Short mmCIF file of C-alpha atoms in Angstrom, two decimals:
data_model
loop_
_atom_site.label_atom_id
_atom_site.label_comp_id
_atom_site.label_asym_id
_atom_site.label_seq_id
_atom_site.Cartn_x
_atom_site.Cartn_y
_atom_site.Cartn_z
CA GLU A 1 61.49 174.03 290.35
CA THR A 2 61.20 170.78 288.42
CA GLY A 3 57.95 169.59 286.87
CA VAL A 4 57.88 166.54 289.14
CA THR A 5 55.01 166.44 291.62
CA GLN A 6 54.23 164.09 294.49
CA SER A 7 51.22 163.45 296.66
CA PRO A 8 50.42 163.55 299.45
CA THR A 9 52.86 165.99 301.06
CA HIS A 10 52.60 164.46 304.50
CA LEU A 11 51.14 161.21 305.77
CA ILE A 12 50.79 159.58 309.17
CA LYS A 13 50.18 155.84 309.34
CA THR A 14 50.14 153.17 312.01
CA ARG A 15 52.49 150.22 312.10
CA GLY A 16 51.12 147.33 310.04
CA GLN A 17 49.10 149.52 307.70
CA GLN A 18 49.63 149.95 303.97
CA VAL A 19 50.41 153.18 302.12
CA THR A 20 50.41 154.37 298.50
CA LEU A 21 52.47 157.35 297.40
CA ARG A 22 52.12 159.00 293.99
CA CYS A 23 54.46 160.72 291.59
CA SER A 24 53.87 162.58 288.34
CA SER A 25 56.98 162.80 286.21
CA GLN A 26 58.25 165.80 284.32
CA SER A 27 56.77 166.20 280.85
CA GLY A 28 58.69 164.14 278.32
CA HIS A 29 60.34 161.90 280.91
CA ASN A 30 59.80 158.14 280.67
CA THR A 31 61.61 156.86 283.76
CA VAL A 32 60.76 157.21 287.45
CA SER A 33 63.03 156.28 290.34
CA TRP A 34 61.99 156.12 293.99
CA TYR A 35 64.22 156.91 296.95
CA GLN A 36 63.88 156.74 300.73
CA GLN A 37 65.62 159.49 302.67
CA ALA A 38 65.85 159.00 306.41
CA LEU A 39 66.56 162.04 308.55
CA GLY A 40 70.15 163.20 308.19
CA GLN A 41 71.02 160.67 305.50
CA GLY A 42 71.35 160.58 301.74
CA PRO A 43 68.57 159.20 299.55
CA GLN A 44 68.57 155.40 299.25
CA PHE A 45 67.55 153.89 295.91
CA ILE A 46 64.39 151.77 296.18
CA PHE A 47 63.64 150.94 292.55
CA GLN A 48 63.18 152.39 289.11
CA TYR A 49 60.44 152.05 286.51
CA TYR A 50 60.95 152.40 282.78
CA ARG A 51 58.14 151.90 280.30
CA GLU A 52 55.92 150.42 283.01
CA GLU A 53 58.41 147.76 284.10
CA GLU A 54 60.75 147.60 287.08
CA ASN A 55 64.25 148.36 285.85
CA GLY A 56 66.56 147.91 288.82
CA ARG A 57 65.98 147.57 292.55
CA GLY A 58 67.90 148.51 295.67
CA ASN A 59 68.14 146.64 298.97
CA PHE A 60 64.51 146.94 299.98
CA PRO A 61 62.17 144.05 300.90
CA PRO A 62 59.31 142.90 298.64
CA ARG A 63 56.76 144.78 300.74
CA PHE A 64 58.01 147.83 298.83
CA SER A 65 56.41 147.63 295.39
CA GLY A 66 55.57 149.99 292.61
CA LEU A 67 53.75 150.69 289.40
CA GLN A 68 54.26 152.93 286.42
CA PHE A 69 51.33 153.94 284.25
CA PRO A 70 51.16 154.62 280.49
CA ASN A 71 51.42 158.36 281.17
CA TYR A 72 54.68 157.61 283.07
CA SER A 73 53.28 158.58 286.45
CA SER A 74 54.12 156.14 289.22
CA GLU A 75 53.05 154.76 292.58
CA LEU A 76 55.06 153.43 295.48
CA ASN A 77 53.25 150.95 297.72
CA VAL A 78 54.51 149.87 301.11
CA ASN A 79 52.77 147.05 302.96
CA ALA A 80 53.02 146.07 306.61
CA LEU A 81 54.51 149.41 307.63
CA GLU A 82 57.27 149.41 310.22
CA LEU A 83 58.47 152.27 312.41
CA ASP A 84 61.74 152.40 310.42
CA ASP A 85 59.77 153.20 307.27
CA SER A 86 59.34 156.73 308.61
CA ALA A 87 61.23 158.88 306.11
CA LEU A 88 60.97 161.31 303.22
CA TYR A 89 60.09 159.43 300.04
CA LEU A 90 61.35 161.06 296.90
CA CYS A 91 60.66 160.26 293.31
CA ALA A 92 62.86 161.42 290.47
CA SER A 93 62.07 161.44 286.79
CA SER A 94 64.46 161.20 283.89
CA LEU A 95 64.57 160.54 280.19
CA GLN A 96 66.44 157.43 279.17
CA THR A 97 68.37 158.34 276.08
CA SER A 98 71.88 157.43 275.06
CA GLY A 99 73.34 160.64 276.39
CA SER A 100 71.03 161.88 279.13
CA ARG A 101 70.95 160.66 282.70
CA GLU A 102 69.87 163.71 284.69
CA GLN A 103 67.28 162.92 287.36
CA TYR A 104 64.97 165.61 288.67
CA PHE A 105 63.38 165.18 292.06
CA GLY A 106 59.90 165.87 293.28
CA PRO A 107 59.25 167.62 296.61
CA GLY A 108 58.80 164.34 298.45
CA THR A 109 56.23 162.75 300.74
CA ARG A 110 56.99 162.80 304.46
CA LEU A 111 55.75 159.50 305.91
CA THR A 112 55.50 159.05 309.65
CA VAL A 113 54.74 155.60 311.03
CA THR A 114 53.57 155.45 314.65
CA GLY B 1 77.39 146.92 294.68
CA GLU B 2 78.39 150.53 294.47
CA ASN B 3 79.39 152.38 297.65
CA VAL B 4 79.93 156.14 297.78
CA GLU B 5 81.82 157.83 300.60
CA GLN B 6 81.83 161.58 301.15
CA HIS B 7 83.98 163.91 303.25
CA PRO B 8 83.74 166.03 305.26
CA SER B 9 80.35 165.46 306.85
CA THR B 10 80.22 169.10 307.95
CA LEU B 11 82.05 172.12 306.55
CA SER B 12 82.02 175.70 307.74
CA VAL B 13 83.63 178.48 305.67
CA GLN B 14 83.72 182.24 305.70
CA GLU B 15 81.79 184.05 303.01
CA GLY B 16 84.03 184.50 299.97
CA ASP B 17 86.24 181.52 300.75
CA SER B 18 86.26 178.28 298.75
CA ALA B 19 84.67 174.98 299.77
CA VAL B 20 85.77 171.54 298.65
CA ILE B 21 83.84 168.31 299.11
CA LYS B 22 85.42 164.99 298.22
CA CYS B 23 83.84 161.67 297.29
CA THR B 24 85.05 158.20 296.44
CA TYR B 25 83.21 155.38 294.73
CA SER B 26 83.86 151.67 294.56
CA ASP B 27 82.35 150.38 291.29
CA SER B 28 84.57 151.01 288.28
CA ALA B 29 81.50 150.57 286.05
CA SER B 30 80.02 153.83 287.37
CA ASN B 31 80.22 156.44 284.65
CA TYR B 32 77.97 159.33 285.67
CA PHE B 33 78.48 161.48 288.76
CA PRO B 34 75.84 164.07 289.70
CA TRP B 35 75.96 166.50 292.60
CA TYR B 36 72.83 167.60 294.41
CA LYS B 37 72.13 170.50 296.77
CA GLN B 38 69.38 170.05 299.32
CA GLU B 39 68.16 172.97 301.40
CA LEU B 40 66.28 172.27 304.61
CA GLY B 41 62.83 170.88 303.87
CA LYS B 42 63.32 170.99 300.11
CA ARG B 43 63.97 168.53 297.33
CA PRO B 44 67.50 167.64 296.15
CA GLN B 45 68.43 169.94 293.29
CA LEU B 46 70.88 168.88 290.58
CA ILE B 47 73.63 171.50 290.48
CA ILE B 48 76.26 169.92 288.26
CA ASP B 49 77.26 166.55 286.89
CA ILE B 50 80.20 164.93 285.17
CA ARG B 51 80.59 161.91 282.96
CA SER B 52 83.46 159.49 283.07
CA ASN B 53 84.91 160.62 279.74
CA VAL B 54 85.51 164.11 281.18
CA GLY B 55 88.06 165.07 283.84
CA GLU B 56 86.70 168.46 284.83
CA LYS B 57 83.59 170.57 284.36
CA LYS B 58 82.87 174.11 285.46
CA ASP B 59 79.69 176.16 285.77
CA GLN B 60 80.24 179.68 287.11
CA ARG B 61 81.37 179.30 290.75
CA ILE B 62 81.00 175.52 290.79
CA ALA B 63 83.43 172.97 289.39
CA VAL B 64 83.72 169.21 289.56
CA THR B 65 86.77 167.06 288.96
CA LEU B 66 86.92 163.32 288.37
CA ASN B 67 89.87 160.95 288.71
CA LYS B 68 88.69 157.64 287.28
CA THR B 69 91.88 155.80 288.14
CA ALA B 70 91.64 156.69 291.82
CA LYS B 71 87.80 156.62 291.80
CA HIS B 72 87.70 160.09 293.32
CA PHE B 73 85.54 163.05 292.42
CA SER B 74 85.26 166.45 294.05
CA LEU B 75 83.04 169.51 294.15
CA HIS B 76 84.64 172.94 294.34
CA ILE B 77 82.65 176.05 295.18
CA THR B 78 84.48 179.36 294.91
CA GLU B 79 83.50 182.75 296.33
CA THR B 80 80.98 181.14 298.65
CA GLN B 81 77.83 183.02 299.58
CA PRO B 82 75.41 182.50 302.49
CA GLU B 83 72.84 181.07 300.06
CA ASP B 84 75.28 178.24 299.33
CA SER B 85 74.54 176.91 302.83
CA ALA B 86 72.84 173.52 302.40
CA VAL B 87 73.51 169.79 302.40
CA TYR B 88 75.42 168.61 299.34
CA PHE B 89 75.24 165.03 298.08
CA CYS B 90 77.55 163.38 295.61
CA ALA B 91 76.28 160.35 293.73
CA ALA B 92 77.43 157.70 291.30
CA MET B 93 75.48 155.95 288.59
CA GLU B 94 76.19 152.96 286.41
CA THR B 95 74.21 153.98 283.38
CA SER B 96 73.23 150.55 282.13
CA TYR B 97 70.32 150.67 284.56
CA ASP B 98 70.31 154.14 286.11
CA LYS B 99 70.68 153.13 289.74
CA VAL B 100 71.97 156.19 291.56
CA ILE B 101 73.92 155.66 294.77
CA PHE B 102 74.23 158.71 296.99
CA GLY B 103 76.90 159.64 299.46
CA PRO B 104 75.91 160.48 303.05
CA GLY B 105 76.03 164.22 302.47
CA THR B 106 78.05 167.26 303.54
CA SER B 107 76.40 170.03 305.52
CA LEU B 108 77.95 173.29 304.32
CA SER B 109 77.60 176.46 306.36
CA VAL B 110 78.77 179.76 304.89
CA ILE B 111 79.30 182.34 307.61
CA PRO B 112 78.61 185.96 306.60
#
Protein backbone atom coordinates (compact mmCIF):
# COMPACT_ATOMS: atom_id res chain seq x y z
CA GLU A 1 0.00 0.00 0.00
CA THR A 2 1.07 3.59 -0.64
CA GLY A 3 1.23 6.20 2.11
CA VAL A 4 -1.49 8.26 0.43
CA THR A 5 -4.73 8.55 2.39
CA GLN A 6 -8.10 10.04 1.50
CA SER A 7 -11.20 10.96 3.44
CA PRO A 8 -14.01 10.29 3.56
CA THR A 9 -14.25 6.81 2.04
CA HIS A 10 -17.82 7.23 0.88
CA LEU A 11 -20.10 10.23 0.59
CA ILE A 12 -23.68 10.78 -0.52
CA LYS A 13 -24.77 14.27 -1.53
CA THR A 14 -27.78 15.86 -3.16
CA ARG A 15 -27.69 17.68 -6.46
CA GLY A 16 -26.77 21.35 -5.97
CA GLN A 17 -24.83 20.76 -2.77
CA GLN A 18 -21.12 21.33 -2.24
CA VAL A 19 -18.52 18.75 -1.21
CA THR A 20 -14.93 18.78 0.06
CA LEU A 21 -12.67 15.77 -0.31
CA ARG A 22 -9.30 15.44 1.41
CA CYS A 23 -5.99 13.86 0.58
CA SER A 24 -2.80 13.37 2.56
CA SER A 25 0.21 12.78 0.36
CA GLN A 26 2.95 10.25 0.86
CA SER A 27 5.77 11.44 3.11
CA GLY A 28 8.33 13.41 1.13
CA HIS A 29 6.02 14.08 -1.82
CA ASN A 30 5.34 17.69 -2.80
CA THR A 31 2.80 17.29 -5.61
CA VAL A 32 -0.82 16.15 -5.53
CA SER A 33 -2.96 15.35 -8.55
CA TRP A 34 -6.70 14.74 -8.50
CA TYR A 35 -8.59 12.39 -10.82
CA GLN A 36 -12.23 11.52 -11.41
CA GLN A 37 -12.93 7.89 -12.27
CA ALA A 38 -16.43 7.12 -13.50
CA LEU A 39 -17.59 3.52 -13.37
CA GLY A 40 -15.89 1.40 -16.01
CA GLN A 41 -13.60 4.19 -17.21
CA GLY A 42 -10.03 5.29 -16.71
CA PRO A 43 -9.16 8.11 -14.32
CA GLN A 44 -9.63 11.60 -15.80
CA PHE A 45 -7.15 14.29 -14.76
CA ILE A 46 -8.82 17.16 -12.88
CA PHE A 47 -5.86 19.25 -11.76
CA GLN A 48 -2.53 19.14 -9.99
CA TYR A 49 -1.06 21.15 -7.13
CA TYR A 50 2.62 21.79 -6.62
CA ARG A 51 3.93 23.93 -3.78
CA GLU A 52 0.42 25.17 -3.01
CA GLU A 53 -0.31 26.38 -6.53
CA GLU A 54 -2.36 24.84 -9.33
CA ASN A 55 0.05 23.37 -11.86
CA GLY A 56 -2.05 22.11 -14.74
CA ARG A 57 -5.76 21.48 -15.19
CA GLY A 58 -7.86 19.05 -17.20
CA ASN A 59 -11.21 19.65 -18.90
CA PHE A 60 -13.25 20.29 -15.78
CA PRO A 61 -15.42 23.37 -15.08
CA PRO A 62 -14.45 26.03 -12.50
CA ARG A 63 -16.85 24.55 -9.94
CA PHE A 64 -14.09 22.00 -9.39
CA SER A 65 -11.45 23.75 -7.30
CA GLY A 66 -8.67 22.76 -4.99
CA LEU A 67 -6.14 23.71 -2.38
CA GLN A 68 -2.78 22.44 -1.27
CA PHE A 69 -1.51 23.17 2.22
CA PRO A 70 2.05 23.76 3.47
CA ASN A 71 2.24 20.12 4.61
CA TYR A 72 1.37 19.13 0.99
CA SER A 73 -2.02 17.71 1.89
CA SER A 74 -4.80 18.77 -0.46
CA GLU A 75 -8.52 19.35 -0.81
CA LEU A 76 -10.83 18.99 -3.78
CA ASN A 77 -13.97 21.12 -3.67
CA VAL A 78 -16.92 20.65 -5.97
CA ASN A 79 -19.74 23.19 -5.98
CA ALA A 80 -23.24 22.87 -7.40
CA LEU A 81 -23.05 19.09 -7.59
CA GLU A 82 -24.57 17.38 -10.62
CA LEU A 83 -25.67 13.77 -11.00
CA ASP A 84 -22.74 13.16 -13.41
CA ASP A 85 -20.30 14.06 -10.65
CA SER A 86 -20.99 10.65 -9.13
CA ALA A 87 -17.65 8.85 -9.38
CA LEU A 88 -14.58 7.64 -7.54
CA TYR A 89 -12.28 10.57 -6.81
CA LEU A 90 -8.65 9.65 -6.58
CA CYS A 91 -5.70 11.68 -5.50
CA ALA A 92 -2.13 10.77 -6.35
CA SER A 93 1.03 12.13 -4.83
CA SER A 94 4.44 12.43 -6.41
CA LEU A 95 7.77 14.10 -5.96
CA GLN A 96 8.71 16.57 -8.65
CA THR A 97 12.38 16.05 -9.32
CA SER A 98 14.26 16.00 -12.57
CA GLY A 99 14.12 12.24 -12.86
CA SER A 100 11.09 11.08 -10.91
CA ARG A 101 7.51 11.11 -12.12
CA GLU A 102 5.91 8.15 -10.37
CA GLN A 103 2.46 8.91 -8.98
CA TYR A 104 1.03 6.88 -6.13
CA PHE A 105 -2.71 6.76 -5.64
CA GLY A 106 -4.81 6.94 -2.54
CA PRO A 107 -7.77 4.58 -1.99
CA GLY A 108 -10.26 7.10 -3.33
CA THR A 109 -13.52 8.68 -2.19
CA ARG A 110 -16.70 7.26 -3.67
CA LEU A 111 -19.09 10.18 -4.23
CA THR A 112 -22.73 9.54 -5.01
CA VAL A 113 -24.93 12.45 -6.04
CA THR A 114 -28.68 11.88 -5.86
CA GLY B 1 -4.22 17.62 -26.05
CA GLU B 2 -3.00 14.13 -25.43
CA ASN B 3 -5.27 11.18 -26.26
CA VAL B 4 -4.48 7.60 -25.25
CA GLU B 5 -6.17 4.62 -26.86
CA GLN B 6 -5.94 1.09 -25.48
CA HIS B 7 -6.75 -2.34 -26.91
CA PRO B 8 -8.27 -4.76 -26.27
CA SER B 9 -10.94 -3.61 -23.85
CA THR B 10 -11.29 -7.15 -22.50
CA LEU B 11 -8.82 -10.03 -22.59
CA SER B 12 -9.24 -13.58 -21.38
CA VAL B 13 -6.26 -15.97 -21.23
CA GLN B 14 -5.53 -19.37 -19.79
CA GLU B 15 -3.29 -19.53 -16.75
CA GLY B 16 0.32 -19.76 -17.88
CA ASP B 17 -0.27 -18.06 -21.22
CA SER B 18 0.96 -14.58 -22.11
CA ALA B 19 -1.14 -11.41 -22.26
CA VAL B 20 -0.42 -8.36 -24.38
CA ILE B 21 -2.09 -4.97 -24.08
CA LYS B 22 -1.41 -2.26 -26.64
CA CYS B 23 -1.70 1.51 -26.38
CA THR B 24 -1.20 4.47 -28.66
CA TYR B 25 -0.76 8.11 -27.80
CA SER B 26 -1.12 11.27 -29.84
CA ASP B 27 1.18 13.91 -28.30
CA SER B 28 4.80 13.51 -29.35
CA ALA B 29 5.80 15.61 -26.31
CA SER B 30 4.75 12.78 -23.97
CA ASN B 31 7.84 11.21 -22.49
CA TYR B 32 6.74 9.07 -19.54
CA PHE B 33 4.45 6.05 -19.81
CA PRO B 34 3.25 4.32 -16.63
CA TRP B 35 1.07 1.24 -16.39
CA TYR B 36 -1.40 0.74 -13.56
CA LYS B 37 -3.24 -2.32 -12.29
CA GLN B 38 -6.57 -1.78 -10.59
CA GLU B 39 -8.32 -4.61 -8.79
CA LEU B 40 -12.03 -4.34 -8.11
CA GLY B 41 -12.72 -1.72 -5.45
CA LYS B 42 -9.06 -0.84 -5.01
CA ARG B 43 -6.75 1.98 -5.97
CA PRO B 44 -4.70 1.96 -9.20
CA GLN B 45 -1.30 0.46 -8.47
CA LEU B 46 1.79 1.42 -10.47
CA ILE B 47 3.27 -1.82 -11.83
CA ILE B 48 5.86 -0.61 -14.31
CA ASP B 49 6.79 2.49 -16.27
CA ILE B 50 9.01 3.47 -19.15
CA ARG B 51 10.60 6.72 -20.23
CA SER B 52 10.94 7.88 -23.78
CA ASN B 53 14.71 7.40 -23.87
CA VAL B 54 14.24 3.65 -23.31
CA GLY B 55 12.78 1.14 -25.77
CA GLU B 56 12.09 -1.74 -23.41
CA LYS B 57 11.95 -2.44 -19.70
CA LYS B 58 11.38 -5.70 -17.86
CA ASP B 59 10.48 -6.57 -14.28
CA GLN B 60 10.10 -10.30 -13.64
CA ARG B 61 7.02 -11.44 -15.59
CA ILE B 62 6.12 -7.95 -16.81
CA ALA B 63 7.70 -6.05 -19.69
CA VAL B 64 6.90 -2.84 -21.51
CA THR B 65 8.01 -1.76 -24.95
CA LEU B 66 7.88 1.71 -26.47
CA ASN B 67 8.04 2.74 -30.12
CA LYS B 68 8.35 6.53 -30.10
CA THR B 69 8.20 6.85 -33.86
CA ALA B 70 4.90 5.02 -34.10
CA LYS B 71 3.66 6.37 -30.72
CA HIS B 72 2.90 2.84 -29.57
CA PHE B 73 3.62 1.19 -26.25
CA SER B 74 2.69 -2.25 -24.98
CA LEU B 75 2.48 -4.28 -21.80
CA HIS B 76 3.49 -7.93 -21.87
CA ILE B 77 2.68 -10.30 -19.03
CA THR B 78 4.16 -13.79 -19.25
CA GLU B 79 3.20 -16.92 -17.32
CA THR B 80 -0.07 -15.34 -16.24
CA GLN B 81 -1.58 -16.26 -12.90
CA PRO B 82 -5.15 -15.87 -11.60
CA GLU B 83 -4.00 -13.00 -9.36
CA ASP B 84 -3.09 -11.06 -12.51
CA SER B 85 -6.83 -10.68 -13.17
CA ALA B 86 -7.64 -6.96 -12.94
CA VAL B 87 -8.15 -3.85 -15.05
CA TYR B 88 -4.94 -2.51 -16.54
CA PHE B 89 -4.52 1.13 -17.55
CA CYS B 90 -1.82 2.58 -19.72
CA ALA B 91 -1.08 6.28 -19.41
CA ALA B 92 1.03 9.00 -20.97
CA MET B 93 2.58 12.04 -19.35
CA GLU B 94 4.24 15.13 -20.71
CA THR B 95 6.61 15.79 -17.87
CA SER B 96 6.79 19.56 -18.11
CA TYR B 97 3.64 19.69 -16.02
CA ASP B 98 2.88 16.12 -14.95
CA LYS B 99 -0.58 15.80 -16.49
CA VAL B 100 -1.25 12.09 -16.80
CA ILE B 101 -3.71 10.94 -19.45
CA PHE B 102 -5.07 7.44 -18.98
CA GLY B 103 -6.33 4.98 -21.52
CA PRO B 104 -9.80 3.47 -21.09
CA GLY B 105 -8.50 0.26 -19.55
CA THR B 106 -8.26 -3.44 -20.35
CA SER B 107 -10.08 -5.97 -18.20
CA LEU B 108 -7.83 -9.04 -17.99
CA SER B 109 -9.22 -12.37 -16.84
CA VAL B 110 -6.84 -15.26 -16.22
CA ILE B 111 -8.69 -18.57 -16.24
CA PRO B 112 -7.26 -21.26 -13.95
